[in-house]
Amino acid sequence: MSDKIPLAGVIGSPISHSKSPQLHRHWLKTLGLRGDYIPMDVSAQDLETVLRTLPKAGFVGVNITIPHKEAALEIADLVTDRATLIGAANTLIFRKDGQIHADNTDGYGFIENLKAGAPNWQPHVGPATVLGAGGAARAVIASLLDAGAPEILLTNRTRVRAEKLADDFGKKVSVVDWVQAGNILEDSALVANTTSLGMIGKPAMRIPLDGLRRDTLVTDLVYTPLKTDLLAAAEAAGCVTVDGLGMLLHQAVPAFERWFGHRPAVDSAARAAALR
Ligand code: NAP
């Protein structure tokens, strides 16, 4: 057994808001494993140097967050198919041969969270509406199509960004104008907010929500607050709702397992640790 304590961490800028350190440290402690998980604020110009140096200091991998997800994919030597499809990396594994392996587990986390929070949800039953066309939307769309969603209605404040995404994913994704967003909710089996609207410190979600049907599953990637205005309105309309914290937890599972060799549990203790 090596004397080196295996280290992992998360790289972004800023990074102090990240909930990942307390989550991974909780799992290390619960599983009785040696290791640590460290938040690192790194500038774009230093990213590659830092990534090439960390393995020499005992790092087995890192998570990557805003604004470095696309750059990390470019730097990596090996890339999974799903990271290529999403066009961004959120997980890096530092291999023993010195190569950096990039993956993206955001879409996996999104789907696992829905499966856990809404066990009766069937991805193929009807159209999914995706609000937003940023990096998170890419992961959500890729994973929904992979899970069997028949159609995705995509709407974003900046329409051209949604059109670019729709072009990248093909015929099953169609773009709806942002001002029409309220009108497509009643046709949706799933509504997923991937914008930052409704997050503490960001503008409120102003889309009219009275079209929500009670058999629609509604999820919000925003998890501060846990119950966003969108989820509260959906609950009031009788919809099943799933909050965004579970996505954060589930996306972390494959990374932790690869770095530390044990699969951690997504349970109430892990949720509490992430919220601490
Ligand atoms: P991003 O690439 O910056 O995209 C931001 C999205 O929000 C874009 O669609 C943007 O529209 C939209 N937006 C921002 N301000 C808006 C406004 N005032 N009115 C209408 N739309 C607005 O960010 P991201 O990486 O996709 O992340 C999006 C959200 O998902 C963030 O809140 C992030 O914390 C959350 N997230 C959660 C998880 C999780 O595990 N739960 C994982 C990933 C991300 P424009 O294109 O018009 O600017």
mmCIF file of C-alpha atoms and ligand atoms in Angstrom:
data_model
loop_
_atom_site.group_PDB
_atom_site.id
_atom_site.type_symbol
_atom_site.label_atom_id
_atom_site.label_comp_id
_atom_site.label_asym_id
_atom_site.label_seq_id
_atom_site.Cartn_x
_atom_site.Cartn_y
_atom_site.Cartn_z
ATOM 1 C CA MET A 1 0.000 0.000 0.000
ATOM 2 C CA SER A 2 1.316 3.440 -0.973
ATOM 3 C CA ASP A 3 2.032 5.949 1.791
ATOM 4 C CA LYS A 4 0.502 8.688 -0.334
ATOM 5 C CA ILE A 5 -2.927 9.788 0.852
ATOM 6 C CA PRO A 6 -5.196 9.862 -2.213
ATOM 7 C CA LEU A 7 -6.445 13.385 -2.873
ATOM 8 C CA ALA A 8 -9.258 14.682 -5.031
ATOM 9 C CA GLY A 9 -10.847 18.096 -5.311
ATOM 10 C CA VAL A 10 -12.867 20.559 -7.300
ATOM 11 C CA ILE A 11 -11.461 23.282 -9.552
ATOM 12 C CA GLY A 12 -13.462 26.356 -10.527
ATOM 13 C CA SER A 13 -13.458 30.109 -10.087
ATOM 14 C CA PRO A 14 -15.011 31.141 -7.775
ATOM 15 C CA ILE A 15 -15.143 27.937 -5.717
ATOM 16 C CA SER A 16 -16.043 28.860 -2.134
ATOM 17 C CA HIS A 17 -19.773 28.146 -2.745
ATOM 18 C CA SER A 18 -19.145 24.505 -3.782
ATOM 19 C CA LYS A 19 -20.938 21.827 -1.765
ATOM 20 C CA SER A 20 -18.733 19.046 -3.140
ATOM 21 C CA PRO A 21 -15.990 19.177 -0.447
ATOM 22 C CA GLN A 22 -18.376 18.457 2.445
ATOM 23 C CA LEU A 23 -20.110 15.727 0.406
ATOM 24 C CA HIS A 24 -16.917 13.843 -0.577
ATOM 25 C CA ARG A 25 -15.429 14.256 2.913
ATOM 26 C CA HIS A 26 -18.649 12.827 4.378
ATOM 27 C CA TRP A 27 -18.342 9.775 2.093
ATOM 28 C CA LEU A 28 -14.629 9.310 2.921
ATOM 29 C CA LYS A 29 -15.441 9.416 6.623
ATOM 30 C CA THR A 30 -18.513 7.157 6.415
ATOM 31 C CA LEU A 31 -16.643 4.558 4.377
ATOM 32 C CA GLY A 32 -13.567 4.782 6.625
ATOM 33 C CA LEU A 33 -11.259 5.653 3.721
ATOM 34 C CA ARG A 34 -7.994 7.558 3.711
ATOM 35 C CA GLY A 35 -8.131 10.642 1.505
ATOM 36 C CA ASP A 36 -9.228 14.226 1.235
ATOM 37 C CA TYR A 37 -11.141 16.490 -1.162
ATOM 38 C CA ILE A 38 -9.974 20.062 -1.644
ATOM 39 C CA PRO A 39 -11.609 23.126 -3.281
ATOM 40 C CA MET A 40 -9.201 24.982 -5.598
ATOM 41 C CA ASP A 41 -9.735 28.413 -7.159
ATOM 42 C CA VAL A 42 -7.692 28.330 -10.383
ATOM 43 C CA SER A 43 -7.574 30.900 -13.203
ATOM 44 C CA ALA A 44 -8.088 29.899 -16.852
ATOM 45 C CA GLN A 45 -4.461 30.650 -17.684
ATOM 46 C CA ASP A 46 -3.158 28.366 -14.922
ATOM 47 C CA LEU A 47 -5.607 25.499 -15.506
ATOM 48 C CA GLU A 48 -3.420 23.236 -17.652
ATOM 49 C CA THR A 49 -0.304 23.703 -15.502
ATOM 50 C CA VAL A 50 -2.285 22.913 -12.365
ATOM 51 C CA LEU A 51 -3.913 19.827 -13.929
ATOM 52 C CA ARG A 52 -0.544 18.463 -15.083
ATOM 53 C CA THR A 53 1.020 19.083 -11.657
ATOM 54 C CA LEU A 54 -1.669 17.752 -9.300
ATOM 55 C CA PRO A 55 -0.987 14.026 -9.981
ATOM 56 C CA LYS A 56 2.598 14.571 -8.778
ATOM 57 C CA ALA A 57 1.191 15.743 -5.429
ATOM 58 C CA GLY A 58 -0.938 12.633 -4.929
ATOM 59 C CA PHE A 59 -4.157 13.722 -6.644
ATOM 60 C CA VAL A 60 -6.145 10.888 -8.232
ATOM 61 C CA GLY A 61 -8.567 13.233 -9.979
ATOM 62 C CA VAL A 62 -10.674 16.358 -9.749
ATOM 63 C CA ASN A 63 -14.122 17.686 -10.448
ATOM 64 C CA ILE A 64 -14.285 20.666 -12.765
ATOM 65 C CA THR A 65 -16.870 23.393 -12.473
ATOM 66 C CA ILE A 66 -17.702 26.817 -13.937
ATOM 67 C CA PRO A 67 -15.924 28.318 -15.878
ATOM 68 C CA HIS A 68 -13.476 25.516 -16.806
ATOM 69 C CA LYS A 69 -15.680 22.623 -17.993
ATOM 70 C CA GLU A 70 -15.044 23.172 -21.726
ATOM 71 C CA ALA A 71 -11.337 23.973 -21.298
ATOM 72 C CA ALA A 72 -10.789 20.825 -19.225
ATOM 73 C CA LEU A 73 -12.196 18.727 -22.069
ATOM 74 C CA GLU A 74 -9.672 20.299 -24.463
ATOM 75 C CA ILE A 75 -6.766 19.628 -22.112
ATOM 76 C CA ALA A 76 -7.675 15.963 -21.451
ATOM 77 C CA ASP A 77 -5.819 13.169 -23.287
ATOM 78 C CA LEU A 78 -8.773 10.736 -23.281
ATOM 79 C CA VAL A 79 -12.453 11.638 -23.343
ATOM 80 C CA THR A 80 -15.590 9.522 -22.816
ATOM 81 C CA ASP A 81 -18.291 9.558 -25.500
ATOM 82 C CA ARG A 82 -20.771 11.277 -23.210
ATOM 83 C CA ALA A 83 -18.306 14.081 -22.388
ATOM 84 C CA THR A 84 -17.661 14.551 -26.122
ATOM 85 C CA LEU A 85 -21.413 14.716 -26.780
ATOM 86 C CA ILE A 86 -21.945 17.240 -23.983
ATOM 87 C CA GLY A 87 -18.846 19.214 -24.994
ATOM 88 C CA ALA A 88 -17.646 19.648 -21.419
ATOM 89 C CA ALA A 89 -15.976 17.712 -18.592
ATOM 90 C CA ASN A 90 -16.987 17.723 -14.944
ATOM 91 C CA THR A 91 -14.804 14.817 -13.810
ATOM 92 C CA LEU A 92 -11.120 14.129 -14.487
ATOM 93 C CA ILE A 93 -9.271 10.968 -13.595
ATOM 94 C CA PHE A 94 -5.476 11.155 -13.366
ATOM 95 C CA ARG A 95 -4.244 7.827 -14.731
ATOM 96 C CA LYS A 96 -1.084 6.119 -13.543
ATOM 97 C CA ASP A 97 0.425 6.514 -17.058
ATOM 98 C CA GLY A 98 0.168 10.323 -16.700
ATOM 99 C CA GLN A 99 -2.805 10.723 -19.025
ATOM 100 C CA ILE A 100 -5.836 12.762 -18.021
ATOM 101 C CA HIS A 101 -9.163 11.014 -18.620
ATOM 102 C CA ALA A 102 -12.231 13.288 -18.900
ATOM 103 C CA ASP A 103 -15.838 12.324 -18.258
ATOM 104 C CA ASN A 104 -19.113 14.171 -17.778
ATOM 105 C CA THR A 105 -21.468 12.725 -15.161
ATOM 106 C CA ASP A 106 -23.975 15.640 -15.045
ATOM 107 C CA GLY A 107 -26.466 13.890 -17.350
ATOM 108 C CA TYR A 108 -26.095 10.639 -15.412
ATOM 109 C CA GLY A 109 -26.737 12.559 -12.175
ATOM 110 C CA PHE A 110 -29.786 14.242 -13.704
ATOM 111 C CA ILE A 111 -31.396 10.936 -14.751
ATOM 112 C CA GLU A 112 -30.484 9.053 -11.546
ATOM 113 C CA ASN A 113 -31.999 11.878 -9.499
ATOM 114 C CA LEU A 114 -35.277 11.625 -11.437
ATOM 115 C CA LYS A 115 -35.322 7.840 -11.100
ATOM 116 C CA ALA A 116 -34.769 8.112 -7.347
ATOM 117 C CA GLY A 117 -37.210 10.981 -6.767
ATOM 118 C CA ALA A 118 -39.944 9.861 -9.179
ATOM 119 C CA PRO A 119 -39.679 6.070 -9.546
ATOM 120 C CA ASN A 120 -42.776 5.930 -11.790
ATOM 121 C CA TRP A 121 -41.361 8.366 -14.342
ATOM 122 C CA GLN A 122 -41.053 6.890 -17.842
ATOM 123 C CA PRO A 123 -38.815 9.013 -20.113
ATOM 124 C CA HIS A 124 -40.559 7.825 -23.300
ATOM 125 C CA VAL A 125 -44.146 8.785 -22.364
ATOM 126 C CA GLY A 126 -44.116 12.304 -23.799
ATOM 127 C CA PRO A 127 -42.236 15.485 -24.677
ATOM 128 C CA ALA A 128 -39.800 17.022 -22.230
ATOM 129 C CA THR A 129 -39.536 20.787 -21.921
ATOM 130 C CA VAL A 130 -36.059 22.098 -21.153
ATOM 131 C CA LEU A 131 -35.813 25.697 -19.942
ATOM 132 C CA GLY A 132 -32.351 27.098 -20.700
ATOM 133 C CA ALA A 133 -29.614 26.315 -23.199
ATOM 134 C CA GLY A 134 -26.362 26.635 -21.239
ATOM 135 C CA GLY A 135 -23.866 23.959 -20.262
ATOM 136 C CA ALA A 136 -26.248 22.147 -17.915
ATOM 137 C CA ALA A 137 -28.945 22.027 -20.610
ATOM 138 C CA ARG A 138 -26.526 20.199 -22.920
ATOM 139 C CA ALA A 139 -26.017 17.461 -20.335
ATOM 140 C CA VAL A 140 -29.761 17.267 -19.616
ATOM 141 C CA ILE A 141 -30.712 17.016 -23.299
ATOM 142 C CA ALA A 142 -28.048 14.385 -24.047
ATOM 143 C CA SER A 143 -29.181 12.246 -21.116
ATOM 144 C CA LEU A 144 -32.904 12.600 -21.866
ATOM 145 C CA LEU A 145 -32.408 11.538 -25.477
ATOM 146 C CA ASP A 146 -30.250 8.650 -24.322
ATOM 147 C CA ALA A 147 -32.974 7.629 -21.835
ATOM 148 C CA GLY A 148 -35.575 7.520 -24.632
ATOM 149 C CA ALA A 149 -37.366 10.903 -24.546
ATOM 150 C CA PRO A 150 -39.309 11.071 -27.830
ATOM 151 C CA GLU A 151 -39.163 14.864 -28.205
ATOM 152 C CA ILE A 152 -37.552 17.822 -26.473
ATOM 153 C CA LEU A 153 -39.018 21.320 -26.531
ATOM 154 C CA LEU A 154 -36.160 23.691 -25.857
ATOM 155 C CA THR A 155 -36.620 27.316 -24.887
ATOM 156 C CA ASN A 156 -34.037 29.920 -23.907
ATOM 157 C CA ARG A 157 -33.917 33.683 -23.428
ATOM 158 C CA THR A 158 -31.199 33.875 -26.091
ATOM 159 C CA ARG A 159 -32.848 31.953 -28.922
ATOM 160 C CA VAL A 160 -29.705 31.520 -31.016
ATOM 161 C CA ARG A 161 -28.095 29.526 -28.197
ATOM 162 C CA ALA A 162 -31.064 27.134 -28.167
ATOM 163 C CA GLU A 163 -30.889 26.810 -31.960
ATOM 164 C CA LYS A 164 -27.218 25.855 -31.757
ATOM 165 C CA LEU A 165 -28.058 23.143 -29.205
ATOM 166 C CA ALA A 166 -30.952 21.858 -31.306
ATOM 167 C CA ASP A 167 -28.649 21.667 -34.358
ATOM 168 C CA ASP A 168 -26.142 19.652 -32.358
ATOM 169 C CA PHE A 169 -28.734 17.128 -31.139
ATOM 170 C CA GLY A 170 -30.887 16.678 -34.248
ATOM 171 C CA LYS A 171 -34.552 16.353 -35.158
ATOM 172 C CA LYS A 172 -35.941 15.359 -31.765
ATOM 173 C CA VAL A 173 -35.088 18.781 -30.318
ATOM 174 C CA SER A 174 -37.202 21.754 -31.397
ATOM 175 C CA VAL A 175 -36.834 25.358 -30.313
ATOM 176 C CA VAL A 176 -39.713 27.350 -28.864
ATOM 177 C CA ASP A 177 -39.503 31.100 -28.383
ATOM 178 C CA TRP A 178 -38.845 32.175 -24.763
ATOM 179 C CA VAL A 179 -42.011 34.297 -24.670
ATOM 180 C CA GLN A 180 -44.005 31.146 -25.559
ATOM 181 C CA ALA A 181 -42.460 29.021 -22.779
ATOM 182 C CA GLY A 182 -45.630 29.064 -20.636
ATOM 183 C CA ASN A 183 -47.661 27.679 -23.545
ATOM 184 C CA ILE A 184 -45.723 24.421 -23.943
ATOM 185 C CA LEU A 185 -45.944 23.294 -20.330
ATOM 186 C CA GLU A 186 -49.305 21.586 -20.752
ATOM 187 C CA ASP A 187 -47.892 19.361 -23.528
ATOM 188 C CA SER A 188 -44.964 18.251 -21.386
ATOM 189 C CA ALA A 189 -44.450 14.984 -19.530
ATOM 190 C CA LEU A 190 -41.371 16.516 -17.920
ATOM 191 C CA VAL A 191 -40.335 20.120 -17.274
ATOM 192 C CA ALA A 192 -36.703 20.757 -16.327
ATOM 193 C CA ASN A 193 -35.353 24.176 -15.405
ATOM 194 C CA THR A 194 -31.677 24.410 -16.348
ATOM 195 C CA THR A 195 -31.481 28.199 -16.134
ATOM 196 C CA SER A 196 -30.188 30.002 -13.056
ATOM 197 C CA LEU A 197 -33.588 31.693 -12.629
ATOM 198 C CA GLY A 198 -34.965 31.250 -9.126
ATOM 199 C CA MET A 199 -31.547 30.767 -7.529
ATOM 200 C CA ILE A 200 -30.817 32.877 -4.444
ATOM 201 C CA GLY A 201 -29.292 36.125 -5.719
ATOM 202 C CA LYS A 202 -30.548 35.638 -9.307
ATOM 203 C CA PRO A 203 -33.719 36.936 -10.981
ATOM 204 C CA ALA A 204 -36.996 35.137 -10.296
ATOM 205 C CA MET A 205 -38.604 32.655 -12.695
ATOM 206 C CA ARG A 206 -41.275 34.693 -14.480
ATOM 207 C CA ILE A 207 -42.654 32.093 -16.890
ATOM 208 C CA PRO A 208 -46.427 31.687 -16.397
ATOM 209 C CA LEU A 209 -46.843 28.275 -14.755
ATOM 210 C CA ASP A 210 -50.628 27.891 -14.793
ATOM 211 C CA GLY A 211 -50.372 25.427 -17.719
ATOM 212 C CA LEU A 212 -48.674 22.759 -15.582
ATOM 213 C CA ARG A 213 -50.635 19.479 -15.555
ATOM 214 C CA ARG A 214 -50.784 17.237 -12.500
ATOM 215 C CA ASP A 215 -49.220 14.289 -14.363
ATOM 216 C CA THR A 216 -46.156 16.344 -15.341
ATOM 217 C CA LEU A 217 -42.884 15.695 -13.542
ATOM 218 C CA VAL A 218 -41.132 18.966 -12.690
ATOM 219 C CA THR A 219 -37.484 19.297 -11.723
ATOM 220 C CA ASP A 220 -35.212 22.253 -11.100
ATOM 221 C CA LEU A 221 -31.429 22.136 -11.345
ATOM 222 C CA VAL A 222 -31.294 25.100 -8.975
ATOM 223 C CA TYR A 223 -30.955 23.840 -5.390
ATOM 224 C CA THR A 224 -30.469 27.082 -3.469
ATOM 225 C CA PRO A 225 -33.224 27.304 -2.321
ATOM 226 C CA LEU A 226 -34.144 23.613 -2.308
ATOM 227 C CA LYS A 227 -37.775 24.421 -3.006
ATOM 228 C CA THR A 228 -37.668 26.983 -5.808
ATOM 229 C CA ASP A 229 -40.723 28.992 -6.853
ATOM 230 C CA LEU A 230 -41.021 26.642 -9.855
ATOM 231 C CA LEU A 231 -41.143 23.558 -7.630
ATOM 232 C CA ALA A 232 -43.571 25.235 -5.207
ATOM 233 C CA ALA A 233 -45.919 26.147 -8.085
ATOM 234 C CA ALA A 234 -45.630 22.625 -9.512
ATOM 235 C CA GLU A 235 -46.412 21.096 -6.137
ATOM 236 C CA ALA A 236 -49.450 23.365 -5.807
ATOM 237 C CA ALA A 237 -50.602 22.155 -9.246
ATOM 238 C CA GLY A 238 -50.368 18.542 -8.025
ATOM 239 C CA CYS A 239 -47.238 17.643 -10.018
ATOM 240 C CA VAL A 240 -44.536 15.275 -8.786
ATOM 241 C CA THR A 241 -41.411 17.370 -8.152
ATOM 242 C CA VAL A 242 -37.722 16.517 -7.772
ATOM 243 C CA ASP A 243 -35.241 19.060 -6.406
ATOM 244 C CA GLY A 244 -31.788 19.726 -7.828
ATOM 245 C CA LEU A 245 -29.668 18.687 -4.854
ATOM 246 C CA GLY A 246 -30.037 15.021 -5.772
ATOM 247 C CA MET A 247 -28.453 15.676 -9.172
ATOM 248 C CA LEU A 248 -25.397 17.122 -7.439
ATOM 249 C CA LEU A 249 -25.186 14.027 -5.233
ATOM 250 C CA HIS A 250 -25.728 11.457 -7.989
ATOM 251 C CA GLN A 251 -23.251 13.070 -10.414
ATOM 252 C CA ALA A 252 -20.591 12.756 -7.711
ATOM 253 C CA VAL A 253 -21.010 8.985 -7.247
ATOM 254 C CA PRO A 254 -19.107 7.681 -10.324
ATOM 255 C CA ALA A 255 -16.230 10.092 -9.685
ATOM 256 C CA PHE A 256 -15.855 9.109 -6.030
ATOM 257 C CA GLU A 257 -16.006 5.424 -6.947
ATOM 258 C CA ARG A 258 -13.255 5.755 -9.557
ATOM 259 C CA TRP A 259 -10.969 7.841 -7.349
ATOM 260 C CA PHE A 260 -11.382 6.010 -4.060
ATOM 261 C CA GLY A 261 -12.508 2.519 -5.149
ATOM 262 C CA HIS A 262 -15.800 2.400 -3.234
ATOM 263 C CA ARG A 263 -19.320 3.292 -4.346
ATOM 264 C CA PRO A 264 -20.851 5.813 -1.920
ATOM 265 C CA ALA A 265 -24.521 5.965 -0.926
ATOM 266 C CA VAL A 266 -26.853 8.791 -1.899
ATOM 267 C CA ASP A 267 -28.963 8.911 1.250
ATOM 268 C CA SER A 268 -30.333 11.405 3.740
ATOM 269 C CA ALA A 269 -26.953 11.631 5.505
ATOM 270 C CA ALA A 270 -25.250 12.548 2.203
ATOM 271 C CA ARG A 271 -27.933 15.169 1.522
ATOM 272 C CA ALA A 272 -27.451 16.623 4.984
ATOM 273 C CA ALA A 273 -23.670 16.681 4.520
ATOM 274 C CA ALA A 274 -23.979 18.558 1.216
ATOM 275 C CA LEU A 275 -26.264 21.114 2.857
ATOM 276 C CA ARG A 276 -23.978 21.712 5.860
HETATM 277 P P1 NAP B 1 -24.807 28.644 -18.021
HETATM 278 O O1 NAP B 1 -24.115 27.840 -19.059
HETATM 279 O O2 NAP B 1 -24.257 29.966 -17.620
HETATM 280 O O3 NAP B 1 -26.343 28.864 -18.536
HETATM 281 C C1 NAP B 1 -27.200 29.718 -17.825
HETATM 282 C C2 NAP B 1 -28.619 29.585 -18.389
HETATM 283 O O4 NAP B 1 -29.490 30.425 -17.610
HETATM 284 C C3 NAP B 1 -28.762 30.043 -19.841
HETATM 285 O O5 NAP B 1 -29.766 29.298 -20.480
HETATM 286 C C4 NAP B 1 -29.187 31.503 -19.648
HETATM 287 O O6 NAP B 1 -29.867 32.029 -20.753
HETATM 288 C C5 NAP B 1 -30.137 31.354 -18.492
HETATM 289 N N1 NAP B 1 -30.342 32.636 -17.812
HETATM 290 C C6 NAP B 1 -29.485 33.283 -17.003
HETATM 291 N N2 NAP B 1 -30.037 34.448 -16.580
HETATM 292 C C7 NAP B 1 -31.270 34.523 -17.155
HETATM 293 C C8 NAP B 1 -32.311 35.481 -17.124
HETATM 294 N N3 NAP B 1 -32.214 36.623 -16.386
HETATM 295 N N4 NAP B 1 -33.448 35.251 -17.825
HETATM 296 C C9 NAP B 1 -33.573 34.105 -18.548
HETATM 297 N N5 NAP B 1 -32.604 33.159 -18.628
HETATM 298 C C10 NAP B 1 -31.467 33.367 -17.939
HETATM 299 O O7 NAP B 1 -24.961 27.831 -16.661
HETATM 300 P P2 NAP B 1 -25.135 26.235 -16.486
HETATM 301 O O8 NAP B 1 -23.830 25.628 -16.210
HETATM 302 O O9 NAP B 1 -25.945 25.732 -17.629
HETATM 303 O O10 NAP B 1 -25.983 26.175 -15.109
HETATM 304 C C11 NAP B 1 -27.332 26.586 -15.093
HETATM 305 C C12 NAP B 1 -27.933 26.367 -13.707
HETATM 306 O O11 NAP B 1 -27.940 24.958 -13.397
HETATM 307 C C13 NAP B 1 -27.136 27.036 -12.582
HETATM 308 O O12 NAP B 1 -28.059 27.548 -11.655
HETATM 309 C C14 NAP B 1 -26.344 25.886 -11.968
HETATM 310 O O13 NAP B 1 -26.046 26.100 -10.598
HETATM 311 C C15 NAP B 1 -27.341 24.745 -12.134
HETATM 312 N N6 NAP B 1 -26.689 23.421 -12.161
HETATM 313 C C16 NAP B 1 -27.076 22.519 -11.206
HETATM 314 C C17 NAP B 1 -26.522 21.251 -11.215
HETATM 315 C C18 NAP B 1 -26.959 20.261 -10.170
HETATM 316 O O14 NAP B 1 -26.225 19.303 -9.926
HETATM 317 N N7 NAP B 1 -28.132 20.421 -9.584
HETATM 318 C C19 NAP B 1 -25.561 20.882 -12.185
HETATM 319 C C20 NAP B 1 -25.206 21.832 -13.149
HETATM 320 C C21 NAP B 1 -25.780 23.113 -13.119
HETATM 321 P P3 NAP B 1 -29.062 32.857 -21.877
HETATM 322 O O15 NAP B 1 -28.472 31.824 -22.813
HETATM 323 O O16 NAP B 1 -30.105 33.704 -22.507
HETATM 324 O O17 NAP B 1 -28.007 33.669 -21.166
#
